[in-house]
């Protein structure tokens, strides 16, 4: 698990809004990290202190769909609990695109090829799906260990 964490933390931030539809293998489940910063993080390696949110998806439509739900949350107060929380608490009920935030969202992601369809998935697919859930919590634990706190937008 430590190796997977280090692989993810070795990735480089990309602007969220420009890259949300271009997630590599985004039709598969996986993990995503978001940063929200007034510094330009594009191309920088992930630092635990920059992580604003850790999310995952095991949904049929994959990680791209889940990230789009987050964007719907920050724009329309729907679809994603963390996005809705941001909409209410950080944007004070105004769509992110209409706010004058100095900060920008950045993303890194890691997907895992497997079949999530209940009728066709294998025992190994289920193990991969379980590993994704486990990885989310191991990432949160690592972040807390290194920074003494959990990402601001993670509440569960």
Short mmCIF file of C-alpha atoms in Angstrom, two decimals:
data_model
loop_
_atom_site.label_atom_id
_atom_site.label_comp_id
_atom_site.label_asym_id
_atom_site.label_seq_id
_atom_site.Cartn_x
_atom_site.Cartn_y
_atom_site.Cartn_z
CA UNK A 1 0.00 0.00 0.00
CA UNK A 2 2.91 2.34 0.79
CA UNK A 3 4.17 1.91 -2.79
CA UNK A 4 0.78 2.95 -4.23
CA UNK A 5 0.68 5.97 -1.94
CA UNK A 6 4.13 7.07 -3.09
CA UNK A 7 3.15 6.54 -6.76
CA UNK A 8 0.13 8.79 -6.29
CA UNK A 9 2.11 11.42 -4.38
CA UNK A 10 4.73 11.36 -7.15
CA UNK A 11 2.21 12.62 -9.70
CA UNK A 12 2.01 16.24 -10.83
CA UNK A 13 -0.94 18.55 -10.37
CA UNK A 14 -3.07 19.57 -13.35
CA UNK A 15 -5.74 22.29 -13.39
CA UNK A 16 -9.06 20.59 -12.58
CA UNK A 17 -11.47 22.41 -14.86
CA UNK A 18 -9.25 22.06 -17.92
CA UNK A 19 -8.56 18.37 -17.31
CA UNK A 20 -11.70 16.91 -15.71
CA UNK A 21 -12.90 15.30 -18.94
CA UNK A 22 -9.44 13.99 -19.89
CA UNK A 23 -8.67 11.73 -16.94
CA UNK A 24 -6.55 8.85 -18.20
CA UNK A 25 -8.67 5.67 -18.13
CA UNK A 26 -11.35 7.78 -16.42
CA UNK A 27 -14.05 5.26 -17.30
CA UNK A 28 -12.54 2.97 -14.62
CA UNK A 29 -12.80 3.36 -10.83
CA UNK A 30 -10.05 5.04 -8.88
CA UNK A 31 -8.73 7.70 -6.52
CA UNK A 32 -8.41 11.43 -7.01
CA UNK A 33 -6.78 14.19 -5.01
CA UNK A 34 -7.72 17.85 -5.23
CA UNK A 35 -5.73 20.92 -4.26
CA UNK A 36 -7.24 24.38 -3.88
CA UNK A 37 -4.53 27.00 -3.93
CA UNK A 38 -3.71 30.55 -4.92
CA UNK A 39 -0.25 29.30 -5.94
CA UNK A 40 0.21 27.88 -9.42
CA UNK A 41 0.59 24.16 -8.68
CA UNK A 42 0.43 23.02 -12.31
CA UNK A 43 3.26 20.57 -12.96
CA UNK A 44 4.33 20.44 -9.30
CA UNK A 45 4.63 17.13 -7.48
CA UNK A 46 1.94 16.58 -4.85
CA UNK A 47 2.78 17.70 -1.32
CA UNK A 48 0.54 16.33 1.44
CA UNK A 49 0.04 19.87 2.78
CA UNK A 50 -1.50 20.93 -0.56
CA UNK A 51 -4.16 18.20 -0.57
CA UNK A 52 -7.61 19.74 -0.05
CA UNK A 53 -9.66 16.60 -0.71
CA UNK A 54 -9.20 12.85 -1.21
CA UNK A 55 -11.96 11.15 -3.19
CA UNK A 56 -12.64 7.84 -4.89
CA UNK A 57 -15.17 6.11 -7.07
CA UNK A 58 -16.16 2.52 -7.68
CA UNK A 59 -19.12 3.60 -9.81
CA UNK A 60 -20.02 2.11 -13.20
CA UNK A 61 -19.31 5.38 -15.00
CA UNK A 62 -15.84 5.62 -13.49
CA UNK A 63 -13.71 8.34 -12.00
CA UNK A 64 -14.43 10.96 -14.67
CA UNK A 65 -18.12 10.84 -13.77
CA UNK A 66 -17.37 11.26 -10.05
CA UNK A 67 -15.10 14.24 -10.67
CA UNK A 68 -17.83 15.79 -12.82
CA UNK A 69 -20.22 15.33 -9.88
CA UNK A 70 -17.77 17.29 -7.72
CA UNK A 71 -17.80 20.09 -10.29
CA UNK A 72 -21.61 20.00 -10.31
CA UNK A 73 -21.44 20.35 -6.53
CA UNK A 74 -19.27 23.48 -6.59
CA UNK A 75 -21.35 24.97 -9.41
CA UNK A 76 -24.93 23.93 -8.60
CA UNK A 77 -24.88 22.58 -5.03
CA UNK A 78 -25.70 19.03 -6.12
CA UNK A 79 -24.42 15.52 -6.82
CA UNK A 80 -21.40 15.39 -4.46
CA UNK A 81 -21.36 16.04 -0.70
CA UNK A 82 -17.88 17.60 -0.64
CA UNK A 83 -18.70 19.77 -3.66
CA UNK A 84 -21.92 20.88 -1.99
CA UNK A 85 -20.04 21.65 1.24
CA UNK A 86 -17.57 23.79 -0.74
CA UNK A 87 -20.48 25.57 -2.47
CA UNK A 88 -22.06 26.45 0.89
CA UNK A 89 -18.99 27.11 3.06
CA UNK A 90 -16.34 28.43 0.68
CA UNK A 91 -18.44 30.04 -2.04
CA UNK A 92 -21.27 31.17 0.27
CA UNK A 93 -23.95 29.72 -2.01
CA UNK A 94 -22.57 31.14 -5.26
CA UNK A 95 -21.44 29.00 -8.20
CA UNK A 96 -17.66 28.57 -8.23
CA UNK A 97 -17.44 30.00 -11.76
CA UNK A 98 -19.19 33.17 -10.56
CA UNK A 99 -17.06 33.69 -7.46
CA UNK A 100 -13.91 35.71 -7.31
CA UNK A 101 -11.80 33.02 -5.68
CA UNK A 102 -8.10 33.73 -5.99
CA UNK A 103 -7.54 30.00 -5.59
CA UNK A 104 -7.78 27.41 -8.33
CA UNK A 105 -8.55 23.68 -8.16
CA UNK A 106 -5.93 21.13 -9.23
CA UNK A 107 -6.27 17.37 -9.64
CA UNK A 108 -4.24 14.21 -9.82
CA UNK A 109 -5.83 10.80 -10.28
CA UNK A 110 -5.08 7.12 -10.42
CA UNK A 111 -7.47 4.61 -11.96
CA UNK A 112 -7.57 0.84 -11.70
CA UNK A 113 -8.80 -1.33 -14.54
CA UNK A 114 -11.57 -3.62 -13.39
CA UNK A 115 -15.19 -4.50 -14.16
CA UNK A 116 -17.60 -3.04 -11.59
CA UNK A 117 -20.75 -4.50 -13.20
CA UNK A 118 -22.36 -6.86 -10.70
CA UNK A 119 -23.36 -9.34 -13.40
CA UNK A 120 -19.91 -9.71 -14.94
CA UNK A 121 -17.29 -8.76 -12.35
CA UNK A 122 -14.94 -11.38 -11.00
CA UNK A 123 -13.71 -11.99 -7.45
CA UNK A 124 -10.49 -10.20 -8.45
CA UNK A 125 -12.48 -7.18 -9.67
CA UNK A 126 -14.12 -7.02 -6.24
CA UNK A 127 -10.70 -7.16 -4.58
CA UNK A 128 -9.53 -4.25 -6.74
CA UNK A 129 -12.63 -2.28 -5.78
CA UNK A 130 -11.91 -3.01 -2.12
CA UNK A 131 -8.29 -1.92 -2.57
CA UNK A 132 -9.53 1.42 -3.95
CA UNK A 133 -11.59 2.02 -0.80
CA UNK A 134 -8.66 0.98 1.36
CA UNK A 135 -6.27 3.22 -0.56
CA UNK A 136 -8.50 6.24 0.06
CA UNK A 137 -8.27 5.72 3.82
CA UNK A 138 -4.56 4.90 3.73
CA UNK A 139 -3.98 8.16 1.86
CA UNK A 140 -6.00 10.04 4.48
CA UNK A 141 -3.99 8.35 7.24
CA UNK A 142 -0.70 9.21 5.54
CA UNK A 143 -1.74 12.84 5.13
CA UNK A 144 -2.78 13.03 8.78
CA UNK A 145 0.48 11.42 9.88
CA UNK A 146 2.58 13.89 7.89
CA UNK A 147 0.56 17.09 8.42
CA UNK A 148 -1.25 16.40 11.73
CA UNK A 149 -4.57 17.12 10.05
CA UNK A 150 -6.91 15.71 7.42
CA UNK A 151 -7.70 17.53 4.17
CA UNK A 152 -10.08 20.46 4.74
CA UNK A 153 -12.87 19.17 2.54
CA UNK A 154 -12.86 15.57 3.84
CA UNK A 155 -15.44 15.25 6.61
CA UNK A 156 -16.21 11.52 6.76
#
